[in-house]
Tab-separated table of C-alpha atoms and ligand atoms in Angstrom:
chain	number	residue	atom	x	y	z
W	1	UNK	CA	206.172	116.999	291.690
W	2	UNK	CA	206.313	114.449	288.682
W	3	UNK	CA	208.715	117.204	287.196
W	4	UNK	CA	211.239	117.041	290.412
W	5	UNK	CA	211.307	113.167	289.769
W	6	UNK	CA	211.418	112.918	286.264
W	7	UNK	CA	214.791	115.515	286.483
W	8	UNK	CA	216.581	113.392	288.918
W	9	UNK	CA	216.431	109.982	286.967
W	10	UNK	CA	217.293	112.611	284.086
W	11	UNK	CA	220.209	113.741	285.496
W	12	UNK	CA	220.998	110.220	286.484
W	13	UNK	CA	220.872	108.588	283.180
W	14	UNK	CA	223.120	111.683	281.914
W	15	UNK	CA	225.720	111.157	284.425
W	16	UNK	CA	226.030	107.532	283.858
W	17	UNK	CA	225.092	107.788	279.749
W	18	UNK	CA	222.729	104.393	279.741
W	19	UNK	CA	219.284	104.443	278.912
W	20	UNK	CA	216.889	101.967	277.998
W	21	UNK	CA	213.774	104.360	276.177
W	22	UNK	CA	210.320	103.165	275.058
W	23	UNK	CA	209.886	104.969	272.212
W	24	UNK	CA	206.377	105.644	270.612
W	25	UNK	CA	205.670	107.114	267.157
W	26	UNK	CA	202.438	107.586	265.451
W	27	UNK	CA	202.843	110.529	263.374
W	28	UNK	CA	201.393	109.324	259.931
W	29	UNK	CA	199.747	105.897	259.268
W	30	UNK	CA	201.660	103.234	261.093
W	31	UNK	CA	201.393	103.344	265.144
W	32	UNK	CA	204.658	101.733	266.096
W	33	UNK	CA	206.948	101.360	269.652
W	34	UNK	CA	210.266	100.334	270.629
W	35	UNK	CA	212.814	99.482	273.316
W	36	UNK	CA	215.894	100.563	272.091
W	37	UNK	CA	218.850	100.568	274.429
W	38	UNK	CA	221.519	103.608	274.841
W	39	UNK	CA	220.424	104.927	271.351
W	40	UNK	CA	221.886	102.298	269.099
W	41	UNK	CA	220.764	98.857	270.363
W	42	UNK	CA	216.953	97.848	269.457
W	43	UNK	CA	215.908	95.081	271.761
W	44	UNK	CA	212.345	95.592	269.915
W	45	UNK	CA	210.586	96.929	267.531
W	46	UNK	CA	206.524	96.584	267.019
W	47	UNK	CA	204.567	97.895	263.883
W	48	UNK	CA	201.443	98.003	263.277
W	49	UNK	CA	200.563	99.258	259.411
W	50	UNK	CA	197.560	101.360	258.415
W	51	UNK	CA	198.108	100.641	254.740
W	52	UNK	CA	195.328	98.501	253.821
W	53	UNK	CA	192.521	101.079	255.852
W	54	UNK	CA	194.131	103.575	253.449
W	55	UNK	CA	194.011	101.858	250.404
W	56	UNK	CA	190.781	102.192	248.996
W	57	UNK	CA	191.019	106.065	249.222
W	58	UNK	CA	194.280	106.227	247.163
W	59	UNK	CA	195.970	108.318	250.161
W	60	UNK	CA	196.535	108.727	254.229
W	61	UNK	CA	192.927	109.719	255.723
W	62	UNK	CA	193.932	111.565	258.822
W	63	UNK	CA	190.355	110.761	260.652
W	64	UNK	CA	190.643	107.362	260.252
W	65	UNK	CA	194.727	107.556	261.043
W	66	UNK	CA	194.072	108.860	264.416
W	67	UNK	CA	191.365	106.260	264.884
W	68	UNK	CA	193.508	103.153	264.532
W	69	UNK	CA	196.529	104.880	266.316
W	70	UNK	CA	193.758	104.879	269.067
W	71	UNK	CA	192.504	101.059	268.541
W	72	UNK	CA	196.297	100.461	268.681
W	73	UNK	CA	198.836	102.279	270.320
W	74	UNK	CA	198.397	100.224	274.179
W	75	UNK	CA	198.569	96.437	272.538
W	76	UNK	CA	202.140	98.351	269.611
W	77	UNK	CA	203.195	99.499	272.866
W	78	UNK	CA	202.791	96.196	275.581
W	79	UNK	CA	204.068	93.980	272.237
W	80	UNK	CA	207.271	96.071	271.981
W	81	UNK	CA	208.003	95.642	275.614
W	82	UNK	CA	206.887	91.981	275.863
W	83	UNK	CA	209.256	90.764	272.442
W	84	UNK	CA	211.869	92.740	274.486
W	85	UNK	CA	211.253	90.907	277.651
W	86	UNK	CA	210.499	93.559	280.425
W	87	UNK	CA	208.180	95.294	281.286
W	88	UNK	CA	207.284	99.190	282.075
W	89	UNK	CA	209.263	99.018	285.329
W	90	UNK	CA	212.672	98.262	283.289
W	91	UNK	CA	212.075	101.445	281.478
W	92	UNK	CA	214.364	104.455	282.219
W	93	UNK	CA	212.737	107.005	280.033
W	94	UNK	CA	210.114	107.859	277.724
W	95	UNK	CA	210.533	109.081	273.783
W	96	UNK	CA	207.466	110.243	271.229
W	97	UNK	CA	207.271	111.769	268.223
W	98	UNK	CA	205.968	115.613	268.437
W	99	UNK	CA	205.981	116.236	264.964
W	100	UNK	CA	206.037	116.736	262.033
W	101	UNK	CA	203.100	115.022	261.499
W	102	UNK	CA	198.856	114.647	260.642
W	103	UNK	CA	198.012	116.041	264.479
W	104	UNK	CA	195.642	113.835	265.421
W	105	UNK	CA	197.732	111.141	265.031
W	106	UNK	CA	200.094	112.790	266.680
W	107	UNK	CA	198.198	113.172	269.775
W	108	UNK	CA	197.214	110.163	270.334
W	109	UNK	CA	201.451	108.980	270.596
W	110	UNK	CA	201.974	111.914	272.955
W	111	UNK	CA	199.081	111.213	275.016
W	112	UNK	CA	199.784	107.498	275.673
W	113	UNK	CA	203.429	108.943	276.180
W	114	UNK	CA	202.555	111.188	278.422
W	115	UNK	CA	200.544	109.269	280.568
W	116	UNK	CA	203.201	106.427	280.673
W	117	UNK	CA	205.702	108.756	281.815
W	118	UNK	CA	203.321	110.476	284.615
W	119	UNK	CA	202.476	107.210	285.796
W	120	UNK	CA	206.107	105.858	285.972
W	121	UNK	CA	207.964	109.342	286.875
W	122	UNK	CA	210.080	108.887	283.956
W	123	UNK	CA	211.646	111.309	281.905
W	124	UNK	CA	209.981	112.191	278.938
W	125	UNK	CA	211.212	113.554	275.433
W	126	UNK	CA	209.803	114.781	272.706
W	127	UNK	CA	211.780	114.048	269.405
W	128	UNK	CA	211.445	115.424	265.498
W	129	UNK	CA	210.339	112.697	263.413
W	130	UNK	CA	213.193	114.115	260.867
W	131	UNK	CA	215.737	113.983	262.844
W	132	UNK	CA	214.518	110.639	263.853
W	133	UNK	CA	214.790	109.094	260.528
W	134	UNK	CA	218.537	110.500	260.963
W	135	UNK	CA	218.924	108.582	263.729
W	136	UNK	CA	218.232	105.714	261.993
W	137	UNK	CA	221.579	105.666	260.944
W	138	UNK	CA	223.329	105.305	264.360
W	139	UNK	CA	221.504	101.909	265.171
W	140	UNK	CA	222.335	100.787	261.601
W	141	UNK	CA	225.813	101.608	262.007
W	142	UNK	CA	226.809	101.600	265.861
W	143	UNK	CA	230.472	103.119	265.005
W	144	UNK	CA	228.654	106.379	262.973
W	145	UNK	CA	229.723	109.037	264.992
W	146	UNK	CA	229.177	113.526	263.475
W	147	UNK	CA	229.925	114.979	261.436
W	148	UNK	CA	228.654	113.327	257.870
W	149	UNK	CA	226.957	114.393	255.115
W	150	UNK	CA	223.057	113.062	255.443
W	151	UNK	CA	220.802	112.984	252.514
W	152	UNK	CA	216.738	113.300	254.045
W	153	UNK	CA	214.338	111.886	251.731
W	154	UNK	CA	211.112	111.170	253.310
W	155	UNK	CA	207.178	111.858	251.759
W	156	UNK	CA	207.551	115.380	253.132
W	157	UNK	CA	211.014	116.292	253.182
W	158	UNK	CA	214.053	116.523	250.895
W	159	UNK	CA	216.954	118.012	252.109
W	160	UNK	CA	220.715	118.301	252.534
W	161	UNK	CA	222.055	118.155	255.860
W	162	UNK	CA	225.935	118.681	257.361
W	163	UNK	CA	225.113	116.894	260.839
W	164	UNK	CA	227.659	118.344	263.088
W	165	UNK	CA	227.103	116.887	266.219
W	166	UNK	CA	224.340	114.707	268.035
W	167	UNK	CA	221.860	117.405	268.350
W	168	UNK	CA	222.876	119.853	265.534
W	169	UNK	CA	222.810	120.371	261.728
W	170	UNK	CA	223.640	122.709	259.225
W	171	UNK	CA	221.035	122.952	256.203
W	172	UNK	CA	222.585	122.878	252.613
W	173	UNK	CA	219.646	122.758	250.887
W	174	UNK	CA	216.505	121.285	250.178
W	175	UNK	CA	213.370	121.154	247.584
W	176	UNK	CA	211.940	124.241	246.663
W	177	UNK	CA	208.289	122.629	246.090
W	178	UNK	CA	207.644	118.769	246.079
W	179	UNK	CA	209.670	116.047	248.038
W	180	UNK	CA	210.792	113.476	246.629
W	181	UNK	CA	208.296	111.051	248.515
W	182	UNK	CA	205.225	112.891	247.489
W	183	UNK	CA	206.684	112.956	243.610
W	184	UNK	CA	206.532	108.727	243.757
W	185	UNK	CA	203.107	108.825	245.183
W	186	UNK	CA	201.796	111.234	242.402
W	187	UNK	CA	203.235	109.696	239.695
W	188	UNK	CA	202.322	106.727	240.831
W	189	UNK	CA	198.384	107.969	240.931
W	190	UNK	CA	198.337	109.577	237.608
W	191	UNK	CA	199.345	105.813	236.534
W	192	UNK	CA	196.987	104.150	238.430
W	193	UNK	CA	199.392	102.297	240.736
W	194	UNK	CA	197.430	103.090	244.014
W	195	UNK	CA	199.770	103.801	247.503
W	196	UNK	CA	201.835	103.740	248.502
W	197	UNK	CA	203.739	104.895	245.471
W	198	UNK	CA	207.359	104.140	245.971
W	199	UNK	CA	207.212	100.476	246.926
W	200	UNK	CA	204.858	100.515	243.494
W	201	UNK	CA	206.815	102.575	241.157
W	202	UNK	CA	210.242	100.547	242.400
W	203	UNK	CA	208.139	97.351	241.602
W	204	UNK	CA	206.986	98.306	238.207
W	205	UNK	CA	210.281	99.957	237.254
W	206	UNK	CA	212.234	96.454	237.693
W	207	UNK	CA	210.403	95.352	234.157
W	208	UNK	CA	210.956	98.671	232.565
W	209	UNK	CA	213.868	100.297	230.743
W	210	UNK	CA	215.036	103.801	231.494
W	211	UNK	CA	213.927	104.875	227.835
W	212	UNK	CA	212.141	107.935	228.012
W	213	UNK	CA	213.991	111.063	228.967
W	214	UNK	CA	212.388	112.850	231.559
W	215	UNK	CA	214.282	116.295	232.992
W	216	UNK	CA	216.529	115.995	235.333
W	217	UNK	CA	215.740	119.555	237.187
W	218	UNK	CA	219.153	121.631	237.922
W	219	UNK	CA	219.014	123.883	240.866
W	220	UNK	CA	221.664	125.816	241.956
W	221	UNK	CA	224.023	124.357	245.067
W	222	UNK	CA	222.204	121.907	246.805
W	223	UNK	CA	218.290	122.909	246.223
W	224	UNK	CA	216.216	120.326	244.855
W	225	UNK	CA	212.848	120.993	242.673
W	226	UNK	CA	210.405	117.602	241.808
W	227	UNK	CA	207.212	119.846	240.546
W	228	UNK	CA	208.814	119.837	236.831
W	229	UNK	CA	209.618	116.389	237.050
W	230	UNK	CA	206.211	115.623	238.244
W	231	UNK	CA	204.395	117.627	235.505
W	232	UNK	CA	206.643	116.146	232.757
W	233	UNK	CA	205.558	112.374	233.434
W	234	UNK	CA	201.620	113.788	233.093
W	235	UNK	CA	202.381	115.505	230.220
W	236	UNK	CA	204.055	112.407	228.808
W	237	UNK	CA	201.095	110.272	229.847
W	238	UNK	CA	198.393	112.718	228.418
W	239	UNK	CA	200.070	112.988	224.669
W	240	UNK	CA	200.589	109.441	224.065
W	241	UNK	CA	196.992	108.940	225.445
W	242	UNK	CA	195.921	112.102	222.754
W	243	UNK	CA	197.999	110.680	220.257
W	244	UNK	CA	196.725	107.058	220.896
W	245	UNK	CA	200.065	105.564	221.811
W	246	UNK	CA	201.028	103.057	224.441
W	247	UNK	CA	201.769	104.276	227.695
W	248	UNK	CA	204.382	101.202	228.824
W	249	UNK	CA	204.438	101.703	232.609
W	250	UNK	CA	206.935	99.652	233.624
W	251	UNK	CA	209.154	102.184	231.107
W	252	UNK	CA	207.493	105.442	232.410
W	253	UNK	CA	208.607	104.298	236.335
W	254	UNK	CA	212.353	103.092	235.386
W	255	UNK	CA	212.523	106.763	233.645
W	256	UNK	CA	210.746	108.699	236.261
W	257	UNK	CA	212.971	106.623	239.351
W	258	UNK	CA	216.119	107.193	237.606
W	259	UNK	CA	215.365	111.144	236.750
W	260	UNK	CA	214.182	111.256	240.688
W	261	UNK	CA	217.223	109.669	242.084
W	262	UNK	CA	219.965	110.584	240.323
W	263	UNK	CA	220.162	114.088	240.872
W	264	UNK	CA	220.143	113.189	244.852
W	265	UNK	CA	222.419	111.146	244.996
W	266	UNK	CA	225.023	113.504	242.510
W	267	UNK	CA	224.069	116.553	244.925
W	268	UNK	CA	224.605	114.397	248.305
W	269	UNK	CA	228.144	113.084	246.734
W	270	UNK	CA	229.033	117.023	245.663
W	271	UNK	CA	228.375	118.175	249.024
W	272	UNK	CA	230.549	115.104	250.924
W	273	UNK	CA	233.836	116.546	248.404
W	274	UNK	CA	233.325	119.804	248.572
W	275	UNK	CA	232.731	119.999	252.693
W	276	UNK	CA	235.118	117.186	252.830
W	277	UNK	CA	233.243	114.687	254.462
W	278	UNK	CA	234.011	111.104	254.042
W	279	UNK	CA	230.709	109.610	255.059
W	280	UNK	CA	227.711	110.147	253.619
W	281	UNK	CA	224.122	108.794	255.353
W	282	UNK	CA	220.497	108.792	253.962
W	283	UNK	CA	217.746	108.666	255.905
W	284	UNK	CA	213.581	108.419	254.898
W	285	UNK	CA	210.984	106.312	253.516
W	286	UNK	CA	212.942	106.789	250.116
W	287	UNK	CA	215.518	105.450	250.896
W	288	UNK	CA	214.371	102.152	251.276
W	289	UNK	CA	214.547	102.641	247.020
W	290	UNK	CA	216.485	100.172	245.686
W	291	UNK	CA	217.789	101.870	242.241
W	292	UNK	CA	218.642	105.017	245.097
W	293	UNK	CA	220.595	102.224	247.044
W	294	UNK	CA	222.551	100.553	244.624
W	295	UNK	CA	223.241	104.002	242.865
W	296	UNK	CA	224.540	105.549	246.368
W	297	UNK	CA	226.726	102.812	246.602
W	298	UNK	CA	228.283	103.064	243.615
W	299	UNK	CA	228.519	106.733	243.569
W	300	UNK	CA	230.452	106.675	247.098
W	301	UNK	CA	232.654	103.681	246.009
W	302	UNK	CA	233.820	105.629	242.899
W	303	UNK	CA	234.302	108.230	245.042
W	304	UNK	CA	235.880	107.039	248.326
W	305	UNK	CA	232.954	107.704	250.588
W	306	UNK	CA	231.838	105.552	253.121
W	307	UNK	CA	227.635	105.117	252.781
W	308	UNK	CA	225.429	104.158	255.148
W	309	UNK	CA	221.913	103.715	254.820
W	310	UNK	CA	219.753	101.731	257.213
W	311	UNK	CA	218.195	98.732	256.860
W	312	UNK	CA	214.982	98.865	255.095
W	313	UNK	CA	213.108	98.102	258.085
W	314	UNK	CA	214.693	101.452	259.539
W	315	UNK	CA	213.698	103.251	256.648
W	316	UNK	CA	210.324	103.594	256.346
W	317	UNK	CA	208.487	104.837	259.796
W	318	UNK	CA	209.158	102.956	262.664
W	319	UNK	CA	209.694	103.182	266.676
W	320	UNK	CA	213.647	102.780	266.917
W	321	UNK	CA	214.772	105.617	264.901
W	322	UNK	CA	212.412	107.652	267.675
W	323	UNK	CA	214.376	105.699	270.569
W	324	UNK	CA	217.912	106.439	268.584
W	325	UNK	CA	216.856	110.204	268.790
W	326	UNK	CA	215.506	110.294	272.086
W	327	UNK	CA	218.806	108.937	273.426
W	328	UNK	CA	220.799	111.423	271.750
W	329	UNK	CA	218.159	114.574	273.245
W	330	UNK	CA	218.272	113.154	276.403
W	331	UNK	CA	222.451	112.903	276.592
W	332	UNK	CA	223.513	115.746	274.409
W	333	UNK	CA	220.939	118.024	273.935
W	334	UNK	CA	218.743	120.776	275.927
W	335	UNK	CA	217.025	118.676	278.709
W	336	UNK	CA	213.652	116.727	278.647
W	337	UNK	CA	209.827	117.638	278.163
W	338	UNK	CA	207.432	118.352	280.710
W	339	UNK	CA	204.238	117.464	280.678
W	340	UNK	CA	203.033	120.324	278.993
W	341	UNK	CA	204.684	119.309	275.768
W	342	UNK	CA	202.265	119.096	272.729
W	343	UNK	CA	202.478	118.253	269.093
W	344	UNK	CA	203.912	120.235	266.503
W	345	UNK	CA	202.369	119.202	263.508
W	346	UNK	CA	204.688	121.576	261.028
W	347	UNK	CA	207.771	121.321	263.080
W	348	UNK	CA	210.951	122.054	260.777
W	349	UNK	CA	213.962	120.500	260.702
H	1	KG4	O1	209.780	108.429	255.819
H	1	KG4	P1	208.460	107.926	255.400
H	1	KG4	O2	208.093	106.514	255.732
H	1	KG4	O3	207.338	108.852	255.949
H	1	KG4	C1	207.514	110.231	256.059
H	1	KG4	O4	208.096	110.649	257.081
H	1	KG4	O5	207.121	110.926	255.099
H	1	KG4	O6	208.411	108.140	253.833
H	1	KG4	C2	207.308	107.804	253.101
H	1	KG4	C3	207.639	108.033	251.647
H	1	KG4	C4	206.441	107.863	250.743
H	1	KG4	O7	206.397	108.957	249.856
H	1	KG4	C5	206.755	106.556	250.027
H	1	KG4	O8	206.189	106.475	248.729
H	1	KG4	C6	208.263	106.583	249.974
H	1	KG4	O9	208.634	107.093	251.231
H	1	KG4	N1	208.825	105.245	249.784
H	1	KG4	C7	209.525	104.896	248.691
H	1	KG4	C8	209.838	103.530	248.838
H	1	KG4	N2	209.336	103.102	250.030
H	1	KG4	C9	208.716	104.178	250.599
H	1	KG4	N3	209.898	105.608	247.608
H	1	KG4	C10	210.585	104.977	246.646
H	1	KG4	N4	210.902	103.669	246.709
H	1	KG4	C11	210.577	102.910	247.776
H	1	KG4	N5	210.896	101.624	247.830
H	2	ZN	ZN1	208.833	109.299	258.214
């Protein structure tokens, strides 16, 4: 029954290709919702951070992730619609995140998903949090159309996509062990910086110089590796600690960000001239990185490619890229969800 509904207003919305989604995610630690209209127009975004319940345990506690997603997700979701001014009856369909994810946090998006779109016959669609953060890029750039080179670095993913359409991608390559995410947050433990790492290490870095030379770890074509990178900053911090020398942090984080980023941004820049792309996108938590951003843009300028990377409000997790992604499932891709959809909490790219 809710299925024959929820397939009509699909095939409605496809027909006339408009769509106003309320989009949940919730697949980490920040329980967030938007109203994003026909993929690339946000009329509002709501987030609600878990940072400071994680803080004092150095990391993401899944337990007490799901918990707040719980305490949270119906006021994230009622704000989102009320700063957009309607309400669930101006909704046309439903988007969540399905993975990949902690699962418990997971669930508890899908479930208040689920239950909004049973309630309100609306179509519902599950989305990859990746290819969300991709997505990201066609609200922060409303012209962006496939194919482009995209650049994914996120706490657990680092790869090299072609996109090739709305709904598909070609993988060039990708890290071998660490992302490049998880490499800021475990440098930035070893030095005592606390989490989230990135915003930290970016912070310290801007009163350090780029004076110790850590590797910059070669792969062949378009693979990435950030275990040797990782190792060489502890070893670095554990012989000047044997030897009794100074461990200047602000120095080891300019180092460390400049060995991390450079050798994405050179790889993403290969791949746009040798595929022949002339725009490149990023997409991910890291990318909100300012040494990353200014050395994308002048890596593309030198070499005529046109860069987009969202805003850094798009960049880190957050509803709209969810909505973005949704929109593009629900017109160009393989139908919607029923309600038997779960979470996937290792879903691949
Ligand atoms: O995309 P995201 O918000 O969540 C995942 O899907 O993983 O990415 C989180 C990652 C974390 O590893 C965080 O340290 C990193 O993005 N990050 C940064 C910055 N802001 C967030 N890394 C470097 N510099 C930043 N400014
Ligand atoms: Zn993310």
């Amino acid at each position: 029954m809710y299925i024959d509904t929820a397939t009509e207003k699909y095939q409605k919305l496809k027909s006339s290709g408009q769509a106003v989604i309320l989009a949940i995610e919730s697949s980490c630690d920040e329980t967030a919702a938007a109203v994003v209209k026909n993929g690339r127009e946000v009329l509002s975004s709501h987030i609600y951070t878990q940072i400071e319940l994680h803080k004092k345990f150095g990391g993401v506690v899944p337990e007490v992730a799901s918990r707040s997603h719980t305490e949270k997700i119906n006021e994230t979701a009622e704000s989102a619609l009320q700063k957009a001014g309607m309400s669930f009856t101006d909704i046309d369909a439903i988007a969540v995140t399905m993975g990949a994810g902690l699962n418990g946090a997971l669930l508890v998006g899908l479930s208040y998903a689920k239950a909004a779109a049973l309630a309100l016959s609306l179509p519902l669609i599950g989305v990859n949090h990746i290819r969300g953060h991709i997505a990201a890029n066609y609200i922060a750039d409303r012209e962006l159309k496939p194919p482009f080179v995209c650049l994914v670095v996120s706490g657990g993913h680092t790869a090299l996509l072609e996109v090739t359409s709305y709904c598909a991608h070609r993988y060039l390559g990708g890290t071998v062990d660490d992302a490049a995410g998880e490499a800021f947050d475990k440098v930035a433990r070893v030095l005592g910086l606390g989490y989230p790492g990135g915003p930290a290490i970016q912070r310290a870095a801007r009163l350090g110089q780029n004076n110790i030379a850590f590797p910059k770890i070669q792969l062949k074509g378009y693979d990435f590796s950030y275990s040797g990178l990782k190792t060489a900053v502890i070893n670095y911090i554990h012989n000047q600690k044997q030897k009794g020398g100074e461990i200047n942090v602000p120095d080891v984080c300019a180092s460390f960000q400049v060995a991390a980023v450079d050798i994405l941004i050179e790889k993403a820049v290969l791949a746009c001239r040798e595929l022949k792309q002339s725009t490149l996108c990023v997409a991910g938590g890291v990318s909100a990185n300012e040494y990353l951003r200014e050395k994308a843009g002048r890596a593309c300028a030198e070499n005529g490619i046109k860069l987009c990377i969202p805003p850094l409000e798009l960049c880190t997790d957050n509803a709209a890229m969810i909505g973005a992604e949704g929109y593009n499932k629900l017109m160009y891709g393989e139908g919607i969800s029923g309600l038997e959809l779960n979470t996937a909490a290792s879903l691949r790219l």
